[in-house]
Structures are given as C-alpha cells and as structure tokens.
Amino acid sequence: MTSSIDHHSLPETAAETLVGGAPVSTDILAIALTRAPRLVAADGGADTVLAAGLRPARVIGDMDSVSQAARAAFCDVLAPVTEQDSTDFDKALRQSQAPFVIGVGFIGARVDHFLACLTTLARRREAAPCLLLGDEDCLCILPAEVRLKVPIGTRVSLWPLGPATGQSRGLEWSIDRIEFSPGGRVGTSNRSTLPDVWIATQGAPMALILPASQLDAMLEMLKIWPRDAGASAL
C-alpha cells in the first residue's frame, strides 16, 4: 500500500484512523485513511501498519502484541501504557485529540475483543465520535436523534447496550413503543424504506450497524463528513 499523504506528520487534531490487531484488508485501511488521514496503531495494529508499508504517528498500548520488527521500525513513536485495567482500544481513544476516529482491525477475529470495544464506545458516548469499520459492517453509537440518508432497502441494525426505547420514520419495522435490551428485544436486520431515515433513542446507548458501503452515510449522519473530515486533514 502506498500513499502520497504523510500520515504520521499530521497534527494531533486531525481525524484519525486507529488500527487494531484484527485482520485489516488494504482496501479497508485505504478507505479509512481517505476520511481520517492521521494514522495511529493500537498495540498489535503496529504490525498491520508495518505490513502495509506505512508509518504511524504513534503506537499506543501495553505492547504485549507488538512484534520485534514493529518495535524496531517504530521505536521512536512507541507510547506504552502499562496499566491493565483497560483495553488498548480504550487507551488509544483516551489519548486521542482527534475530532473523530475510524477504528479498523477491531471488528472480526476475537469476539471478546470486539465486545470490549463496543463497551468502550458506549462508555464514551459523549466523547468525540468513533466508528468501527470492517469488510462487511460499520458501526457507531447513535446520538439521541439522527437523520440517516441511505438507499432504500439498506440494512439498518440497532443493538441496545442496556434498556432503551426509540422512535423511527423510514424503517420497515418501526421501533416506536418497543422496549429494547440486550437480553430482550433487539433491532437487527431492519431495512430502510425511505432515503431519509429518522431515528431517535432514549435510555441506554444504542449501536447502529450498517453495511460497510454506507460508511460515508454514517459519517454524514454524525455531521463529520465530508466538510469536517476534509478540513481536519489540512
């Protein structure tokens, strides 16, 4: 993978692509970097960055999964955080000054790691937005009220991280008057019936899961793309 952008020299306030240790295709990494050009690795994600022929601005984590080759290549940007009470994903987000973060290498591989990331996103629902992007899906925590512009028939899945309720317009199965919970009713595999979907939620955080092809729609919904993302890259 080659790039004309110097991903490691951008200011800390630029939109950030955070690379985790799960497998990441070069296509997904390139898509993320186009929208969030500052490159940071979380622990073992440093090896993904090294294999892609790129250089991160920083490698953050407890360093238990970084190969010797990546340690040597990125020795000047290692930022070890030794405490064991949080994940490397959480550590990296706590240190980020970016207006938004796209995380790749966090969906897939180990389910327990992904669930820990989802918990971190829920806890940080009031912080700068973070989206997770994989080959099949993109995911974020929903703000209280959003408008989502997607093609009719797009898969729109909602996953509650606690008791929650909501209202919707433009979904095949309305979420009005439904009481959601992780151990009760969830909202997976819904579909859009209008090009402009409205969703409002109350209560616990709710994750929105869309096809990966709708990443830009998710960024637009969160009001961080394209205008803000482009501005942050300069």
Coordinates of N, CA and C in Angstrom, one line a residue:
M1 N 0.8 -1.2 0.0 CA 0.0 0.0 0.0 C 0.9 1.2 0.0
T2 N 0.6 2.2 -0.9 CA 1.4 3.4 -1.0 C 0.4 4.6 -0.8
S3 N 0.9 5.7 -0.4 CA 0.1 6.9 -0.2 C 0.9 8.1 -0.3
S4 N 0.4 9.2 -0.9 CA 1.1 10.4 -1.1 C 1.0 11.3 0.2
I5 N 0.1 10.9 1.2 CA -0.1 11.6 2.4 C 0.9 11.1 3.4
D6 N 1.5 12.1 4.1 CA 2.4 11.7 5.2 C 1.6 11.5 6.5
H7 N 1.1 10.3 6.7 CA 0.0 10.1 7.7 C 0.5 10.3 9.1
H8 N 1.8 10.2 9.3 CA 2.4 10.3 10.7 C 2.7 11.7 11.1
S9 N 2.7 12.7 10.1 CA 3.2 14.0 10.4 C 2.0 15.0 10.6
L10 N 0.8 14.5 10.4 CA -0.4 15.4 10.5 C -0.5 15.8 12.0
P11 N -1.2 16.9 12.3 CA -1.4 17.4 13.7 C -2.2 16.4 14.4
E12 N -2.1 16.4 15.8 CA -2.9 15.6 16.6 C -4.4 15.8 16.5
T13 N -4.7 17.0 16.1 CA -6.2 17.4 15.9 C -6.8 17.0 14.6
A14 N -6.0 16.2 13.8 CA -6.5 15.7 12.5 C -7.4 14.5 12.8
A15 N -8.4 14.2 11.9 CA -9.2 13.0 12.0 C -8.2 11.8 12.0
E16 N -8.5 10.7 12.7 CA -7.6 9.7 13.0 C -8.1 8.3 12.6
T17 N -7.3 7.5 11.9 CA -7.5 6.1 11.7 C -6.7 5.3 12.7
L18 N -7.4 4.6 13.5 CA -6.8 3.8 14.6 C -6.8 2.3 14.2
V19 N -5.7 1.7 14.1 CA -5.6 0.3 13.6 C -5.4 -0.7 14.8
G20 N -6.3 -1.6 14.9 CA -6.2 -2.7 15.9 C -5.5 -3.9 15.4
G21 N -5.5 -5.0 16.2 CA -4.8 -6.2 15.9 C -5.5 -7.2 15.1
A22 N -6.9 -7.0 14.8 CA -7.6 -8.0 14.0 C -7.2 -7.8 12.5
P23 N -7.4 -8.8 11.7 CA -7.1 -8.6 10.3 C -7.7 -7.4 9.6
V24 N -7.0 -6.7 8.8 CA -7.5 -5.5 8.1 C -7.0 -5.6 6.6
S25 N -8.0 -5.5 5.7 CA -7.6 -5.5 4.3 C -7.0 -4.2 3.9
T26 N -6.2 -4.2 2.9 CA -5.6 -2.9 2.4 C -6.7 -2.0 1.9
D27 N -7.8 -2.5 1.3 CA -8.8 -1.7 0.8 C -9.5 -0.9 2.0
I28 N -9.8 -1.6 3.1 CA -10.5 -1.0 4.2 C -9.6 0.0 4.8
L29 N -8.3 -0.3 5.0 CA -7.3 0.7 5.5 C -7.3 1.9 4.7
A30 N -7.2 1.7 3.4 CA -7.2 2.9 2.5 C -8.4 3.7 2.5
I31 N -9.6 3.1 2.6 CA -10.9 3.8 2.8 C -10.9 4.7 4.0
A32 N -10.4 4.1 5.2 CA -10.4 4.8 6.4 C -9.4 6.0 6.3
L33 N -8.3 5.8 5.8 CA -7.3 6.9 5.7 C -7.7 8.0 4.8
T34 N -8.5 7.7 3.8 CA -9.0 8.8 2.9 C -9.9 9.7 3.7
R35 N -10.6 9.2 4.7 CA -11.5 10.0 5.5 C -10.9 10.5 6.8
A36 N -10.0 9.8 7.4 CA -9.3 10.1 8.7 C -7.8 9.9 8.5
P37 N -7.1 10.9 8.0 CA -5.7 10.6 7.5 C -4.6 10.4 8.5
R38 N -4.8 10.8 9.7 CA -3.7 10.6 10.7 C -3.8 9.2 11.2
L39 N -2.6 8.5 11.1 CA -2.6 7.0 11.4 C -2.0 6.7 12.7
V40 N -2.7 6.0 13.5 CA -2.3 5.6 14.9 C -2.5 4.1 15.0
A41 N -1.6 3.4 15.7 CA -1.8 1.9 15.9 C -2.0 1.6 17.3
A42 N -2.9 0.7 17.6 CA -3.2 0.2 19.0 C -2.5 -1.1 19.1
D43 N -1.4 -1.1 19.8 CA -0.6 -2.3 20.1 C -0.3 -3.2 18.9
G44 N -0.9 -4.4 18.8 CA -0.6 -5.2 17.6 C -1.0 -4.7 16.3
G45 N -1.8 -3.7 16.2 CA -2.1 -3.0 15.0 C -0.8 -2.4 14.3
A46 N 0.2 -2.2 15.1 CA 1.5 -1.8 14.5 C 2.0 -2.7 13.4
D47 N 1.8 -4.0 13.6 CA 2.3 -4.9 12.6 C 1.5 -4.8 11.3
T48 N 0.2 -4.5 11.4 CA -0.6 -4.3 10.2 C -0.1 -3.1 9.5
V49 N 0.2 -2.0 10.2 CA 0.7 -0.8 9.6 C 2.1 -1.1 8.9
L50 N 2.9 -1.8 9.6 CA 4.2 -2.1 9.1 C 4.1 -2.9 7.8
A51 N 3.2 -3.9 7.8 CA 3.0 -4.8 6.6 C 2.4 -3.9 5.4
A52 N 1.7 -2.9 5.7 CA 1.1 -2.0 4.7 C 2.1 -1.0 4.1
G53 N 3.3 -1.0 4.7 CA 4.4 -0.1 4.3 C 4.1 1.4 4.7
L54 N 3.4 1.6 5.8 CA 3.0 2.9 6.3 C 3.7 3.1 7.6
R55 N 3.7 4.4 8.1 CA 4.3 4.7 9.3 C 3.3 5.4 10.2
P56 N 3.1 5.0 11.4 CA 2.1 5.6 12.3 C 2.6 6.8 13.0
A57 N 1.7 7.7 13.4 CA 2.2 8.8 14.3 C 2.5 8.4 15.7
R58 N 1.8 7.3 16.1 CA 2.0 6.8 17.4 C 1.6 5.3 17.5
V59 N 2.2 4.5 18.4 CA 1.8 3.2 18.7 C 1.5 3.2 20.2
I60 N 0.2 2.9 20.5 CA -0.3 3.1 21.9 C -0.7 1.7 22.4
G61 N -0.4 1.4 23.6 CA -0.9 0.1 24.2 C 0.1 -0.4 25.2
D62 N -0.2 -1.6 25.7 CA 0.7 -2.2 26.7 C 1.9 -3.0 26.0
M63 N 1.9 -3.0 24.7 CA 2.9 -3.5 23.9 C 3.1 -5.1 24.0
D64 N 2.1 -5.8 24.5 CA 2.3 -7.2 24.6 C 2.1 -8.0 23.3
S65 N 1.6 -7.3 22.3 CA 1.3 -8.0 21.0 C 2.1 -7.4 19.8
V66 N 3.0 -6.5 20.1 CA 3.8 -5.9 19.0 C 5.0 -6.7 18.7
S67 N 5.2 -7.1 17.5 CA 6.4 -7.9 17.1 C 7.7 -7.1 17.3
Q68 N 8.8 -7.8 17.4 CA 10.1 -7.1 17.5 C 10.4 -6.3 16.2
A69 N 9.9 -6.8 15.1 CA 10.1 -6.0 13.9 C 9.4 -4.6 13.9
A70 N 8.2 -4.7 14.4 CA 7.4 -3.4 14.5 C 8.0 -2.5 15.6
R71 N 8.4 -3.1 16.7 CA 9.1 -2.3 17.8 C 10.3 -1.6 17.2
A72 N 11.1 -2.3 16.4 CA 12.3 -1.7 15.9 C 12.0 -0.6 14.9
A73 N 11.0 -0.9 14.0 CA 10.7 0.1 13.0 C 10.0 1.4 13.5
F74 N 9.3 1.2 14.6 CA 8.6 2.3 15.1 C 9.0 2.7 16.5
C75 N 10.3 2.5 16.8 CA 10.8 2.7 18.2 C 10.6 4.1 18.7
D76 N 10.7 5.1 17.8 CA 10.6 6.5 18.2 C 9.2 7.0 18.4
V77 N 8.2 6.1 18.1 CA 6.8 6.6 18.3 C 6.0 5.6 19.2
L78 N 6.7 4.7 19.9 CA 6.1 3.9 20.8 C 5.6 4.7 22.1
A79 N 4.3 4.5 22.5 CA 3.8 5.2 23.6 C 3.2 4.1 24.6
P80 N 4.0 3.4 25.3 CA 3.5 2.4 26.2 C 2.6 2.9 27.3
V81 N 1.5 2.2 27.5 CA 0.6 2.4 28.7 C 0.5 1.1 29.4
T82 N 1.1 1.0 30.6 CA 1.3 -0.3 31.2 C 0.1 -0.8 32.0
E83 N -0.8 0.1 32.4 CA -1.9 -0.4 33.2 C -2.8 -1.4 32.5
Q84 N -3.3 -2.3 33.3 CA -4.0 -3.5 32.7 C -5.5 -3.4 33.0
D85 N -6.1 -2.3 33.3 CA -7.5 -2.1 33.7 C -8.3 -1.7 32.5
S86 N -7.7 -1.5 31.3 CA -8.4 -1.1 30.1 C -7.8 -1.8 28.9
T87 N -8.5 -1.8 27.8 CA -8.0 -2.4 26.6 C -7.1 -1.4 25.8
D88 N -6.4 -1.9 24.9 CA -5.5 -1.0 24.1 C -6.4 0.0 23.3
F89 N -7.5 -0.4 22.8 CA -8.5 0.4 22.1 C -8.9 1.6 23.0
D90 N -9.2 1.3 24.3 CA -9.6 2.3 25.2 C -8.4 3.3 25.5
K91 N -7.3 2.7 25.7 CA -6.1 3.5 25.9 C -5.8 4.5 24.8
A92 N -6.0 4.0 23.6 CA -5.7 4.9 22.4 C -6.7 6.0 22.3
L93 N -8.0 5.7 22.5 CA -9.1 6.7 22.5 C -8.9 7.8 23.5
R94 N -8.5 7.3 24.7 CA -8.3 8.3 25.8 C -7.2 9.3 25.5
Q95 N -6.2 8.9 24.7 CA -5.1 9.8 24.3 C -5.3 10.6 23.1
S96 N -6.4 10.3 22.4 CA -6.7 10.9 21.1 C -7.2 12.3 21.2
Q97 N -6.8 13.2 20.4 CA -7.3 14.6 20.4 C -8.1 14.8 19.1
A98 N -8.3 13.8 18.3 CA -9.0 13.9 17.0 C -10.4 14.3 17.1
P99 N -11.0 15.0 16.1 CA -12.4 15.3 16.1 C -13.3 14.1 15.9
F100 N -12.7 13.1 15.3 CA -13.4 11.8 15.2 C -12.3 10.7 14.8
V101 N -12.7 9.4 15.1 CA -11.7 8.3 14.9 C -12.5 7.2 14.1
I102 N -11.8 6.7 13.1 CA -12.3 5.5 12.5 C -11.4 4.3 12.9
G103 N -12.0 3.3 13.6 CA -11.2 2.2 14.0 C -11.3 1.0 13.0
V104 N -10.2 0.5 12.6 CA -10.1 -0.7 11.7 C -9.3 -1.7 12.4
G105 N -9.6 -3.0 12.2 CA -8.9 -4.0 12.9 C -9.5 -4.3 14.3
F106 N -10.8 -3.9 14.5 CA -11.4 -4.2 15.8 C -12.7 -5.0 15.6
I107 N -13.2 -5.1 14.4 CA -14.3 -6.0 14.0 C -13.7 -7.3 13.4
G108 N -14.1 -8.4 13.9 CA -13.6 -9.6 13.4 C -12.6 -10.2 14.4
A109 N -12.0 -11.4 14.0 CA -11.1 -12.1 14.9 C -11.8 -12.4 16.2
R110 N -11.2 -12.0 17.4 CA -11.8 -12.4 18.7 C -13.0 -11.6 19.1
V111 N -14.1 -12.4 19.4 CA -15.3 -11.8 19.8 C -15.2 -11.0 21.1
D112 N -14.4 -11.5 22.0 CA -14.3 -10.8 23.3 C -13.7 -9.5 23.1
H113 N -12.7 -9.4 22.2 CA -12.1 -8.1 22.0 C -13.1 -7.1 21.4
F114 N -13.9 -7.6 20.4 CA -14.9 -6.7 19.8 C -15.9 -6.2 20.8
L115 N -16.4 -7.1 21.7 CA -17.4 -6.7 22.7 C -16.8 -5.7 23.7
A116 N -15.5 -5.9 24.0 CA -14.9 -4.9 24.9 C -14.8 -3.5 24.2
C117 N -14.6 -3.5 22.9 CA -14.6 -2.2 22.1 C -16.0 -1.6 22.1
L118 N -17.0 -2.4 22.0 CA -18.4 -1.9 22.0 C -18.7 -1.3 23.3
T119 N -18.2 -1.9 24.4 CA -18.4 -1.4 25.7 C -17.7 0.0 25.9
T120 N -16.5 0.1 25.3 CA -15.8 1.3 25.4 C -16.5 2.4 24.6
L121 N -17.0 2.1 23.5 CA -17.8 3.1 22.7 C -19.0 3.6 23.5
A122 N -19.7 2.6 24.2 CA -20.9 3.0 24.9 C -20.5 3.9 26.1
R123 N -19.4 3.6 26.8 CA -19.0 4.5 27.9 C -18.6 5.9 27.4
R124 N -18.1 6.0 26.2 CA -17.6 7.2 25.7 C -18.6 7.9 24.8
R125 N -19.9 7.7 25.0 CA -20.9 8.2 24.0 C -20.9 9.7 23.9
E126 N -20.4 10.4 25.0 CA -20.4 11.9 25.0 C -19.1 12.4 24.4
A127 N -18.1 11.5 24.1 CA -16.8 11.9 23.7 C -16.8 12.1 22.1
A128 N -15.7 12.5 21.5 CA -15.6 12.6 20.1 C -16.0 11.3 19.4
P129 N -16.8 11.3 18.3 CA -17.3 10.1 17.7 C -16.2 9.1 17.3
C130 N -16.4 7.9 17.5 CA -15.6 6.8 17.0 C -16.4 5.8 16.2
L131 N -16.0 5.5 15.0 CA -16.7 4.5 14.2 C -15.8 3.3 14.0
L132 N -16.4 2.1 14.0 CA -15.6 0.9 13.7 C -16.0 0.5 12.3
L133 N -14.9 0.1 11.5 CA -15.1 -0.3 10.1 C -14.5 -1.6 9.8
G134 N -15.3 -2.5 9.2 CA -14.7 -3.8 8.8 C -15.1 -4.1 7.3
D135 N -14.8 -5.3 6.9 CA -15.1 -5.6 5.5 C -16.6 -5.6 5.2
E136 N -17.4 -6.0 6.2 CA -18.8 -6.2 6.0 C -19.7 -5.0 6.6
D137 N -19.2 -4.5 7.7 CA -20.0 -3.6 8.5 C -19.3 -2.3 8.9
C138 N -20.0 -1.3 9.2 CA -19.5 -0.2 10.0 C -20.5 0.1 11.2
L139 N -20.0 0.6 12.2 CA -20.7 0.7 13.5 C -20.4 1.9 14.2
C140 N -21.4 2.5 14.9 CA -21.2 3.7 15.8 C -22.2 3.6 16.9
I141 N -22.0 4.5 17.9 CA -23.1 4.7 18.9 C -24.0 5.8 18.4
L142 N -25.3 5.6 18.4 CA -26.2 6.6 17.9 C -26.3 7.8 18.9
P143 N -26.2 9.0 18.3 CA -26.7 10.2 19.1 C -28.2 10.1 19.4
A144 N -28.7 11.0 20.2 CA -30.1 10.9 20.7 C -31.0 11.0 19.5
E145 N -30.7 11.8 18.5 CA -31.6 11.9 17.3 C -30.8 12.1 16.1
V146 N -31.1 11.4 15.0 CA -30.3 11.5 13.8 C -31.2 11.4 12.6
R147 N -30.6 11.8 11.4 CA -31.2 11.6 10.1 C -30.2 10.9 9.3
L148 N -30.6 9.8 8.7 CA -29.7 8.9 8.0 C -30.1 8.8 6.6
K149 N -29.2 9.2 5.6 CA -29.5 9.1 4.2 C -28.9 7.9 3.6
V150 N -29.6 6.9 3.3 CA -29.1 5.7 2.7 C -30.1 5.2 1.6
P151 N -29.6 4.4 0.7 CA -30.5 3.9 -0.4 C -31.6 3.0 0.2
I152 N -32.8 3.1 -0.4 CA -33.9 2.3 0.1 C -33.5 0.8 0.1
G153 N -33.9 0.1 1.1 CA -33.5 -1.3 1.2 C -32.2 -1.6 1.9
T154 N -31.6 -0.5 2.4 CA -30.3 -0.7 3.1 C -30.6 -1.4 4.5
R155 N -29.7 -2.3 4.9 CA -29.8 -2.9 6.2 C -29.5 -1.9 7.3
V156 N -30.3 -1.8 8.2 CA -30.2 -0.8 9.3 C -30.4 -1.6 10.6
S157 N -29.3 -1.9 11.3 CA -29.4 -2.7 12.6 C -29.2 -1.9 13.8
L158 N -30.0 -2.1 14.8 CA -29.8 -1.4 16.1 C -29.6 -2.4 17.2
W159 N -28.5 -2.2 18.0 CA -28.2 -3.1 19.1 C -28.1 -2.3 20.4
P160 N -29.0 -2.6 21.3 CA -29.0 -1.9 22.6 C -28.0 -2.4 23.5
L161 N -27.4 -1.5 24.3 CA -26.4 -1.9 25.3 C -26.9 -1.7 26.7
G162 N -28.2 -1.7 26.8 CA -29.0 -1.6 28.0 C -30.4 -1.3 27.7
P163 N -31.3 -1.1 28.7 CA -32.7 -0.8 28.4 C -32.8 0.6 27.6
A164 N -33.5 0.5 26.5 CA -33.7 1.7 25.7 C -35.0 1.7 24.9
T165 N -35.4 2.8 24.5 CA -36.6 2.9 23.7 C -36.3 3.9 22.5
G166 N -37.2 4.0 21.6 CA -36.9 4.9 20.5 C -38.1 5.1 19.6
Q167 N -37.9 6.0 18.6 CA -38.9 6.2 17.6 C -38.2 6.3 16.2
S168 N -38.9 6.0 15.2 CA -38.3 6.0 13.8 C -39.3 6.3 12.8
R169 N -38.8 6.8 11.7 CA -39.5 7.0 10.4 C -38.6 6.6 9.3
G170 N -39.2 5.8 8.4 CA -38.4 5.3 7.3 C -37.8 4.0 7.5
L171 N -38.1 3.2 8.5 CA -37.7 1.9 8.7 C -38.8 0.9 8.4
E172 N -38.5 -0.3 7.9 CA -39.6 -1.2 7.5 C -40.3 -1.7 8.8
W173 N -39.6 -1.9 9.9 CA -40.2 -2.2 11.1 C -40.0 -1.1 12.1
S174 N -41.0 -0.3 12.4 CA -40.9 0.9 13.3 C -40.4 0.4 14.7
I175 N -39.6 1.3 15.3 CA -39.2 1.0 16.6 C -40.0 1.7 17.7
D176 N -41.1 2.4 17.3 CA -41.9 3.1 18.2 C -42.5 2.1 19.2
R177 N -42.5 2.5 20.5 CA -43.1 1.8 21.6 C -42.5 0.4 21.9
I178 N -41.3 0.2 21.3 CA -40.5 -1.1 21.6 C -39.6 -0.8 22.8
E179 N -39.5 -1.7 23.7 CA -38.6 -1.6 24.8 C -37.4 -2.6 24.5
F180 N -36.3 -2.0 24.2 CA -35.1 -2.7 23.8 C -34.2 -3.1 25.0
S181 N -33.5 -4.2 25.0 CA -32.5 -4.5 26.0 C -31.6 -5.6 25.4
P182 N -30.4 -5.8 25.8 CA -29.5 -6.8 25.3 C -30.1 -8.2 25.5
G183 N -30.8 -8.4 26.6 CA -31.3 -9.7 26.9 C -32.8 -9.9 26.5
G184 N -33.3 -8.9 25.8 CA -34.7 -8.9 25.4 C -34.9 -8.6 23.9
R185 N -35.5 -7.5 23.6 CA -35.8 -7.2 22.2 C -34.6 -6.4 21.6
V186 N -34.1 -6.8 20.4 CA -33.1 -6.0 19.7 C -33.6 -5.7 18.3
G187 N -32.8 -4.9 17.6 CA -33.3 -4.3 16.3 C -32.5 -4.7 15.2
T188 N -32.0 -5.9 15.1 CA -31.1 -6.3 14.0 C -31.9 -6.6 12.7
S189 N -31.2 -6.3 11.6 CA -31.8 -6.7 10.2 C -33.0 -5.9 9.9
N190 N -33.2 -4.7 10.4 CA -34.2 -3.8 9.9 C -33.8 -3.3 8.5
R191 N -34.7 -2.6 7.8 CA -34.3 -2.1 6.5 C -35.0 -0.7 6.3
S192 N -34.3 0.1 5.5 CA -34.8 1.5 5.2 C -35.8 1.4 4.1
T193 N -36.9 2.2 4.3 CA -38.0 2.2 3.3 C -38.1 3.6 2.7
L194 N -37.3 4.6 3.2 CA -37.2 5.9 2.7 C -35.7 6.3 2.5
P195 N -35.4 7.2 1.7 CA -34.0 7.6 1.5 C -33.5 8.5 2.7
D196 N -34.4 9.0 3.5 CA -34.1 9.8 4.6 C -34.7 9.2 5.9
V197 N -33.9 8.5 6.6 CA -34.4 7.8 7.8 C -34.2 8.6 9.1
W198 N -35.2 8.7 9.9 CA -35.1 9.5 11.2 C -35.2 8.5 12.3
I199 N -34.3 8.6 13.3 CA -34.2 7.7 14.4 C -33.9 8.6 15.7
A200 N -34.7 8.4 16.7 CA -34.5 9.0 18.0 C -34.5 7.9 19.1
T201 N -33.6 7.9 20.0 CA -33.5 6.9 21.0 C -33.4 7.6 22.4
Q202 N -33.8 6.9 23.4 CA -33.7 7.3 24.8 C -33.3 6.1 25.6
G203 N -32.6 6.4 26.7 CA -32.1 5.4 27.6 C -30.7 5.0 27.4
A204 N -30.4 3.7 27.4 CA -29.0 3.2 27.3 C -28.5 3.5 25.9
P205 N -27.2 3.5 25.7 CA -26.6 3.6 24.4 C -27.1 2.6 23.4
M206 N -27.2 3.0 22.2 CA -27.7 2.1 21.1 C -26.7 2.1 20.0
A207 N -26.2 1.0 19.6 CA -25.3 0.9 18.4 C -26.0 0.8 17.1
L208 N -25.6 1.5 16.2 CA -26.1 1.5 14.8 C -25.1 0.7 13.9
I209 N -25.6 -0.3 13.2 CA -24.7 -1.1 12.4 C -25.3 -1.1 11.0
L210 N -24.4 -0.6 10.0 CA -24.8 -0.5 8.6 C -23.8 -1.3 7.8
P211 N -24.1 -1.6 6.5 CA -23.1 -2.2 5.6 C -21.9 -1.3 5.5
A212 N -20.8 -1.8 5.3 CA -19.5 -1.0 5.2 C -19.6 0.0 4.1
S213 N -20.4 -0.3 3.1 CA -20.5 0.6 1.9 C -21.2 1.9 2.3
Q214 N -21.8 1.9 3.5 CA -22.5 3.1 3.9 C -21.8 3.9 5.0
L215 N -20.4 3.7 5.0 CA -19.6 4.5 5.9 C -19.8 6.0 5.8
D216 N -19.8 6.5 4.5 CA -20.0 7.9 4.3 C -21.3 8.4 4.8
A217 N -22.4 7.6 4.6 CA -23.7 8.0 5.1 C -23.6 8.1 6.7
M218 N -22.9 7.2 7.3 CA -22.8 7.2 8.8 C -22.0 8.5 9.2
L219 N -20.9 8.8 8.5 CA -20.2 10.0 8.8 C -21.0 11.2 8.6
E220 N -21.8 11.3 7.5 CA -22.7 12.4 7.3 C -23.7 12.5 8.4
M221 N -24.3 11.4 8.8 CA -25.3 11.4 9.8 C -24.7 12.0 11.1
L222 N -23.4 11.7 11.4 CA -22.8 12.2 12.6 C -22.3 13.7 12.4
K223 N -22.5 14.2 11.2 CA -22.1 15.6 10.8 C -20.6 15.8 10.9
I224 N -19.8 14.8 10.4 CA -18.4 14.9 10.5 C -17.8 14.6 9.1
W225 N -18.6 14.4 8.1 CA -18.1 14.2 6.7 C -19.1 14.7 5.7
P226 N -18.6 15.3 4.6 CA -17.2 15.4 4.2 C -16.5 16.7 4.7
R227 N -17.3 17.7 5.1 CA -16.7 19.0 5.3 C -15.7 19.0 6.4
D228 N -16.1 18.4 7.6 CA -15.2 18.5 8.8 C -14.0 17.6 8.6
A229 N -14.2 16.4 8.0 CA -13.1 15.5 7.7 C -12.1 16.1 6.8
G230 N -12.6 16.8 5.7 CA -11.6 17.4 4.8 C -10.9 18.5 5.5
A231 N -11.5 19.3 6.3 CA -10.9 20.4 7.0 C -9.8 19.9 7.9
S232 N -10.1 18.8 8.6 CA -9.2 18.3 9.6 C -7.9 17.7 9.0
A233 N -8.0 17.4 7.7 CA -6.8 16.8 7.1 C -5.8 17.9 6.6
L234 N -6.1 19.1 6.7 CA -5.2 20.2 6.2 C -4.4 20.8 7.3

